[in-house]
Amino acid sequence: MNHQVSHSAQNEDVPHSENARRQFFLKVAGAGAGLALAPSLLLQQVAHAKTADQAVSKEVRWGMLIDTSKCAQGCDDCVKACSEGNGLTGHGRPETDVQWVRKVTVKDKQTGKVTSLPLMCQHCEHPPCVDVCPTGASFKRDNGIVLVDKHICIGCRYCMMACPYKARSFVHEVVEDQKAHAPRGKGTVESCTFCVHKLDQGEQPVCATACGEDAMLFGDLNDPDSALSKRLQQVSSTQLRADMELNPGVRYQGL
Amino acid sequence: MPSLLFFRALPQSFQLKSSVVMKQKRITPLSLFGFAMLSLLFFNSIASADSEYFSPPRNTPKAVAHASESQACVEPIETMRRQHMEFIKHQRDETMHKGIRTTKYSLLECINCHVTYDENQQAVSYKDEQHFCSGCHQYAAVNIDCFQCHNSKPTPSVVKPMPGHPEFISPITIDMAKQAQQTTGGASE
C-alpha cells in the first residue's frame, strides 16, 4: 500500500509528456524482457503471474480450449472439482441447485455421432449478460473474465435470460460454510469465474487441473507464446454459437 | 431545567428589548421570542453533543488479542472503530474488479485475526454473540449482511491461535519479541 501511494505521488510530480515517455519506455522494456524470457518460462506455467498488489491487465485475455475427443462420456471430474473447489453445495434438487460447469451430451442427428463436453461460462468478449444487467453487477474484468459483483447484484436474473449458454445459476437457498475465497449467498446470480482467486495468484482453474484426460487447456489468448495460443494455431476449433458474434474465450476442438 | 428558568425570566427582558428594537427595525415580539428559543436550543444541543456524542462510548465489547493496546490493528484503533467499513469496502472493489488481493484491509484478514473461540475451542460464527464483528454490531444496532455470503469463520490454514486455544501465545509476548528484534536491528545498523 505504502509503495503504491509513493509511486503515484512520484508520477504527479513528473510533467505529463515525460510521464508518457517513461511509461512507453517501460512498456517497450517490459515487452523486450518478456520476449527474452518467453521460451524458457512461459510454457511452464500460467503466464503473467501478477503479484497481489497488481491490478489485472488488459494485455491478458484468459481462455480455454476443450478437446471434446478426449472428454470421456460419463466422466465428471471437472464438475466435481469445481463444486469442491468453490464450495458449491447442493440440496439434491437438480432443478434449482447451483452449477457452474455441467456436462452436456450432444448428438449429431444425421451421423449419430455422440459428443460429451463440459459447458460453463464462455467468458465472451461481448457478454450479453453484462449488456442487460441493470445494476452493473455483471461485468467483464480487464483480463477478459466475466464475473458477477454480488455486492451489487439484486438477483433479477436478467443475465440468466440473456446468456445463450445457460451458464448462470441463481442461489435459491441460504448458503453456509462457504469457502473463504468464494463468497456466495442467497439471492444472487453466479457462474464460473475461471477460479478467479487462483488466477489472481498465478494458478490455473481447478477444472483444468482436475481433468484426468487432459482435455482442458487453459491459458492466455493474447500471448502468442502461450501453450493455448500455439495449440489454437495448429488445430481447428469452434466457438459455440459463433453466429452470435460474442467471441467466447472458451473454444471447443473436435465438435 | 434551563428552559423553565428562561420562561420565568422572560417577561422583564422581553419588554426591555422589544421597546428598543421594535421602533427601528420592526421586529415583532413573536420573532424575537422565536430567535431566543432557537438559540437556546442550539446551545443546549452543543452542550449535550459534547458530553454524549464526542466522548468514547462506554461498555463497548473488547476485541480479543491482535487488536489489544499492545498489538494494534492495521490502523490505529480509533480510526478502525470509525472507518473500518470504508477500508473494507474500498478493498472489496479493488479485489472484485482489479484482482488486487492484498490482505491489509481485506475482510478475510479481519476474520482470520479477530477470530474468537467458544468453550469447546471451536471458532464461533457471526450468529454467536461472542463473534468479534457481531458483538460490536449488535451493541451499535448495525445490521450488515457481509456474512450472508462471506464465511464468518477463519480459514483453518491461515488462522493463528487465539485466547482459549491451547497453542495461544499472548500477544504481549509476541510484541516483546518484536520489539527486541527491532531494537537489536536498530543497534546493528
XYZ file of C-alpha atoms in Angstrom:
444
model
C 0.000 0.000 0.000
C 2.694 2.411 1.013
C 4.580 1.545 -2.088
C 1.594 2.347 -4.283
C 0.993 5.677 -2.628
C 4.561 6.853 -3.040
C 4.552 5.685 -6.646
C 1.506 7.710 -7.628
C 2.846 10.757 -5.812
C 6.013 10.476 -7.811
C 4.069 10.368 -11.056
C 2.225 13.544 -10.237
C 5.458 15.482 -9.948
C 6.644 14.429 -13.386
C 5.404 16.520 -16.343
C 2.795 14.793 -18.444
C 4.866 14.238 -21.574
C 7.785 12.979 -19.520
C 5.440 10.604 -17.758
C 4.087 9.262 -21.031
C 7.600 8.787 -22.353
C 8.547 6.861 -19.242
C 5.526 4.643 -19.469
C 6.264 3.961 -23.124
C 9.842 3.074 -22.268
C 8.623 0.765 -19.505
C 6.259 -0.959 -21.897
C 8.958 -1.474 -24.523
C 11.414 -2.683 -21.919
C 8.791 -4.994 -20.447
C 7.928 -6.428 -23.843
C 11.590 -6.976 -24.599
C 12.159 -8.737 -21.323
C 9.052 -10.842 -21.922
C 10.319 -11.947 -25.328
C 13.689 -12.849 -23.926
C 12.181 -14.926 -21.131
C 9.329 -16.379 -23.142
C 10.692 -19.690 -24.440
C 12.027 -20.841 -21.091
C 9.357 -19.647 -18.679
C 6.002 -19.157 -20.285
C 5.455 -22.722 -21.403
C 5.929 -23.992 -17.890
C 3.337 -22.001 -16.015
C 0.421 -19.694 -16.479
C 1.953 -16.605 -17.974
C 1.869 -13.138 -16.413
C 1.595 -14.251 -12.816
C 0.895 -10.986 -11.060
C 1.713 -10.023 -7.524
C -1.076 -9.484 -5.000
C -0.963 -5.682 -5.236
C -1.009 -5.519 -9.024
C -4.208 -4.836 -10.947
C -5.221 -7.184 -13.728
C -4.058 -6.128 -17.160
C -5.831 -5.710 -20.468
C -2.886 -7.338 -22.156
C -4.056 -10.700 -20.886
C -7.170 -12.484 -22.035
C -7.820 -15.769 -20.339
C -9.298 -18.539 -22.417
C -9.651 -22.254 -22.684
C -9.573 -24.933 -25.337
C -11.618 -28.044 -24.650
C -10.771 -31.126 -26.669
C -14.092 -32.948 -26.954
C -12.455 -36.018 -28.469
C -10.611 -36.555 -25.187
C -13.576 -35.719 -22.963
C -14.879 -39.052 -21.712
C -18.590 -39.709 -21.575
C -19.810 -40.238 -18.033
C -16.724 -38.578 -16.536
C -17.482 -35.554 -14.382
C -14.128 -34.879 -12.781
C -14.254 -31.219 -13.760
C -17.752 -30.772 -12.304
C -16.737 -32.398 -9.038
C -13.535 -30.374 -8.816
C -15.480 -27.183 -9.440
C -18.052 -27.956 -6.758
C -15.349 -28.928 -4.324
C -13.034 -26.023 -5.111
C -15.710 -23.348 -4.949
C -17.822 -24.850 -2.186
C -20.922 -25.366 -4.339
C -23.189 -27.389 -2.125
C -26.437 -28.746 -3.488
C -29.654 -29.796 -1.843
C -30.356 -32.777 -4.095
C -32.634 -30.621 -6.242
C -31.064 -30.507 -9.707
C -33.698 -28.066 -10.978
C -32.562 -25.310 -8.668
C -29.141 -26.373 -7.400
C -26.265 -24.192 -8.467
C -23.951 -25.480 -11.156
C -21.031 -23.578 -12.626
C -19.928 -26.262 -15.064
C -22.101 -29.068 -16.403
C -21.529 -31.993 -18.697
C -23.546 -31.824 -21.893
C -24.029 -34.658 -24.354
C -24.757 -33.658 -27.933
C -25.719 -35.940 -30.803
C -25.426 -35.237 -34.491
C -28.800 -36.419 -35.770
C -27.531 -37.100 -39.271
C -24.435 -39.077 -38.437
C -25.357 -40.304 -34.984
C -22.038 -39.145 -33.508
C -22.332 -38.511 -29.781
C -20.054 -35.970 -28.135
C -19.672 -35.189 -24.453
C -18.389 -31.823 -23.355
C -18.172 -29.600 -20.298
C -20.120 -26.346 -20.625
C -19.517 -23.355 -18.409
C -19.444 -19.567 -18.685
C -17.794 -18.906 -22.030
C -16.302 -15.583 -20.887
C -17.411 -13.736 -24.008
C -15.673 -10.681 -25.356
C -19.120 -9.116 -25.834
C -21.088 -10.665 -22.995
C -24.868 -10.235 -23.284
C -25.202 -10.747 -19.524
C -23.239 -7.531 -18.994
C -25.376 -5.667 -21.525
C -28.625 -6.440 -19.768
C -27.540 -6.066 -16.140
C -29.495 -3.150 -14.642
C -27.099 -2.503 -11.751
C -23.679 -3.090 -13.277
C -23.159 -6.157 -11.120
C -22.440 -8.273 -14.151
C -19.143 -7.066 -15.545
C -16.108 -8.038 -17.543
C -12.709 -7.680 -15.981
C -9.845 -6.216 -17.946
C -8.356 -9.669 -18.358
C -11.478 -10.955 -20.089
C -13.162 -12.818 -17.226
C -16.892 -12.214 -16.879
C -17.957 -12.018 -13.245
C -20.880 -11.079 -11.010
C -20.226 -8.468 -8.347
C -22.556 -9.978 -5.774
C -22.284 -6.877 -3.620
C -24.484 -5.049 -6.106
C -26.401 -7.953 -7.686
C -30.108 -7.636 -6.944
C -30.949 -11.115 -8.165
C -33.196 -10.026 -11.025
C -31.855 -12.835 -13.250
C -31.940 -10.852 -16.490
C -28.425 -12.123 -17.156
C -29.614 -15.708 -16.885
C -32.205 -14.981 -19.556
C -29.637 -13.239 -21.756
C -26.965 -15.927 -21.626
C -27.234 -18.217 -24.659
C -25.138 -20.883 -22.906
C -27.349 -21.246 -19.827
C -24.183 -20.760 -17.862
C -25.536 -18.857 -14.884
C -27.276 -20.092 -11.767
C -29.344 -18.375 -9.138
C -28.712 -19.147 -5.498
C -32.139 -20.047 -4.166
C -31.267 -21.121 -0.668
C -29.256 -19.908 2.284
C -25.603 -20.874 1.986
C -23.440 -21.639 4.976
C -19.786 -22.523 5.444
C -18.720 -21.052 2.134
C -15.140 -21.260 1.001
C -13.309 -18.165 2.176
C -12.117 -17.444 -1.363
C -15.526 -17.982 -2.983
C -18.186 -15.985 -1.127
C -21.702 -16.856 -2.239
C -25.142 -16.262 -0.841
C -28.851 -16.465 -1.356
C -30.472 -14.082 -3.804
C -27.587 -13.537 -6.195
C -26.649 -14.931 -9.585
C -23.342 -16.628 -10.110
C -21.381 -18.540 -12.698
C -17.964 -19.927 -13.499
C -15.265 -17.434 -12.505
C -12.377 -19.312 -14.113
C -11.388 -19.748 -10.438
C -10.503 -16.079 -10.270
C -8.978 -16.427 -6.803
C -6.466 -18.868 -8.246
C -5.849 -16.847 -11.404
C -5.041 -13.775 -9.360
C -2.284 -15.782 -7.745
C -0.965 -17.244 -10.982
C -2.621 -20.645 -10.696
C -4.928 -22.474 -13.103
C -8.657 -23.118 -12.676
C -9.408 -26.314 -10.781
C -11.328 -27.937 -13.647
C -8.348 -27.693 -15.974
C -6.012 -29.245 -13.437
C -8.548 -31.894 -12.391
C -9.255 -33.189 -15.903
C -7.721 -36.664 -15.988
C -7.958 -36.830 -19.788
C -6.024 -33.587 -20.207
C -8.889 -32.299 -22.340
C -8.928 -28.761 -20.934
C -6.116 -26.423 -21.855
C -6.150 -23.083 -20.086
C -4.060 -20.067 -20.978
C -3.661 -16.545 -22.282
C -5.283 -15.980 -25.681
C -3.395 -12.724 -26.178
C 0.029 -14.211 -25.643
C 1.243 -15.781 -28.890
C 3.742 -17.886 -26.961
C 1.276 -19.478 -24.572
C 0.616 -23.183 -24.966
C -3.021 -22.358 -25.629
C -2.295 -19.942 -28.472
C 0.122 -22.383 -30.061
C -2.400 -25.199 -29.931
C -5.099 -22.928 -31.339
C -2.813 -22.102 -34.257
C -2.417 -25.769 -35.099
C -5.811 -27.359 -34.550
C -9.221 -26.330 -35.793
C -11.516 -25.180 -33.031
C -15.004 -23.767 -32.876
C -16.877 -21.350 -30.686
C -20.345 -22.325 -29.544
C -22.999 -20.232 -31.266
C -20.352 -18.342 -33.189
C -23.219 -16.831 -35.197
C -23.995 -14.553 -32.249
C -20.568 -12.950 -32.561
C -19.950 -12.899 -28.837
C -16.377 -14.148 -29.309
C -16.292 -16.537 -26.342
C -12.989 -17.174 -24.593
C -13.758 -20.878 -24.387
C -13.294 -22.821 -27.616
C -14.040 -26.440 -28.482
C -11.972 -28.803 -30.547
C -13.474 -31.801 -32.371
C -17.063 -30.642 -32.485
C -34.477 22.846 33.638
C -32.839 25.695 31.694
C -35.965 26.209 29.621
C -38.092 26.624 32.742
C -35.774 29.290 34.057
C -35.954 31.047 30.763
C -39.720 31.240 30.840
C -39.678 32.835 34.277
C -37.123 35.413 33.281
C -38.835 36.137 30.013
C -41.318 38.956 30.720
C -38.789 41.542 32.012
C -36.017 41.164 29.467
C -38.507 40.666 26.665
C -40.239 44.010 27.275
C -36.973 45.893 27.516
C -35.577 44.604 24.268
C -38.780 44.956 22.312
C -39.239 48.599 23.280
C -35.797 49.472 21.892
C -35.658 47.362 18.762
C -39.216 47.379 17.553
C -39.318 51.043 16.662
C -36.393 50.941 14.242
C -36.447 47.551 12.556
C -39.990 46.359 13.082
C -39.068 43.101 14.667
C -42.181 41.612 16.162
C -42.123 40.281 19.704
C -43.011 36.878 18.343
C -39.958 36.612 16.068
C -37.699 37.824 18.846
C -39.093 35.176 21.121
C -38.574 32.535 18.440
C -34.970 33.590 17.978
C -34.304 33.384 21.667
C -35.811 29.920 21.856
C -33.825 28.711 18.840
C -30.558 29.996 20.191
C -31.276 28.342 23.495
C -31.951 25.041 21.743
C -28.764 25.402 19.712
C -26.535 25.958 22.709
C -28.241 23.202 24.575
C -27.626 20.723 21.759
C -23.950 21.632 21.528
C -23.532 21.109 25.231
C -25.193 17.697 25.126
C -23.260 16.685 21.995
C -20.056 17.466 23.821
C -20.869 15.183 26.668
C -22.553 12.303 24.847
C -21.507 12.028 21.206
C -17.906 13.124 21.265
C -16.792 11.026 24.186
C -15.819 7.382 23.700
C -18.778 5.032 24.124
C -18.895 3.148 27.381
C -19.031 -0.623 27.826
C -18.040 -1.421 24.257
C -17.186 -5.057 23.625
C -13.494 -5.652 23.972
C -11.606 -7.066 20.996
C -9.696 -10.223 21.789
C -5.975 -10.230 21.036
C -4.369 -8.927 17.839
C -6.200 -5.692 18.485
C -5.170 -5.101 22.044
C -3.493 -1.932 23.255
C -0.116 -3.617 22.834
C -0.726 -5.022 19.366
C -2.647 -2.637 17.173
C -4.835 -3.344 14.198
C -3.773 -2.332 10.663
C -4.649 1.265 11.564
C -4.942 2.980 14.953
C -7.864 1.579 16.908
C -9.780 4.869 16.880
C -9.529 5.012 13.083
C -10.616 1.416 12.763
C -13.637 1.954 15.013
C -14.949 4.710 12.805
C -13.698 3.799 9.360
C -13.199 0.034 9.120
C -16.223 -0.247 6.837
C -14.727 2.211 4.378
C -11.422 0.359 4.263
C -13.205 -2.931 3.681
C -15.488 -1.502 1.023
C -12.589 0.060 -0.847
C -10.679 -3.198 -0.738
C -13.760 -5.103 -1.873
C -13.990 -3.110 -5.106
C -10.267 -3.326 -5.719
C -10.336 -7.084 -5.339
C -13.541 -7.668 -7.273
C -12.723 -5.543 -10.282
C -8.948 -5.246 -10.381
C -7.932 -8.507 -8.777
C -5.846 -6.772 -6.118
C -5.592 -9.213 -3.275
C -3.524 -7.505 -0.636
C -4.528 -8.618 2.832
C -4.144 -5.422 4.832
C -7.769 -4.260 4.537
C -9.397 -7.490 3.428
C -12.425 -8.879 5.223
C -10.724 -12.270 5.176
C -7.898 -10.870 7.242
C -10.313 -9.227 9.705
C -11.872 -12.608 10.316
C -8.611 -14.512 10.476
C -7.203 -12.101 13.026
C -10.274 -11.371 15.138
C -11.463 -14.952 15.483
C -12.939 -15.939 18.827
C -13.253 -19.432 20.216
C -16.048 -20.861 22.307
C -15.509 -23.079 25.348
C -15.015 -26.105 23.067
C -12.211 -24.280 21.270
C -14.235 -24.037 18.087
C -14.288 -20.810 16.112
C -17.686 -19.132 16.504
C -19.763 -17.917 13.585
C -21.398 -14.494 13.262
C -24.587 -15.908 14.788
C -22.812 -16.141 18.123
C -22.672 -13.055 20.323
C -19.011 -13.727 21.024
C -18.108 -13.250 17.364
C -15.911 -10.179 17.071
C -17.959 -8.457 14.349
C -21.372 -9.417 15.677
C -20.577 -8.452 19.263
C -19.943 -4.833 18.330
C -22.565 -4.607 15.606
C -25.220 -5.799 17.992
C -24.091 -3.204 20.503
C -24.234 -0.480 17.851
C -27.500 -1.808 16.382
C -25.893 -2.219 12.966
C -27.274 -4.872 10.685
C -24.786 -5.694 7.940
C -25.005 -8.634 5.587
C -21.346 -9.465 4.882
C -21.843 -12.894 6.324
C -24.774 -13.860 4.183
C -22.137 -14.548 1.540
C -18.760 -14.441 3.290
C -17.780 -17.122 5.732
C -17.591 -15.649 9.206
C -15.196 -18.291 10.426
C -11.471 -18.127 9.734
C -9.649 -20.166 7.127
C -8.102 -23.064 9.049
C -4.784 -22.862 7.192
C -4.309 -19.166 7.968
C -5.692 -18.889 11.455
C -3.434 -18.008 14.342
C -4.034 -19.497 17.775
C -6.221 -17.213 19.873
C -7.175 -16.957 23.544
C -8.872 -20.183 24.551
C -6.753 -22.180 22.140
C -4.062 -24.424 23.679
C -1.367 -23.103 21.356
C -2.205 -19.486 22.014
C 0.692 -17.174 22.711
C -0.131 -13.930 24.436
C 0.193 -11.017 22.018
C 2.175 -9.129 24.598
C 4.891 -11.758 24.415
C 4.868 -11.504 20.627
C 5.182 -7.761 20.924
C 8.116 -8.020 23.255
C 9.826 -10.373 20.840
C 9.148 -7.929 18.005
C 10.445 -5.001 19.982
C 13.557 -6.950 20.893
C 14.110 -7.677 17.208
C 13.620 -4.051 16.300
C 15.991 -2.768 18.948
C 18.718 -5.271 18.046
C 18.172 -4.490 14.352
C 18.444 -0.769 15.055
C 21.632 -1.259 17.115
C 23.354 -3.220 14.369
C 22.578 -0.554 11.808
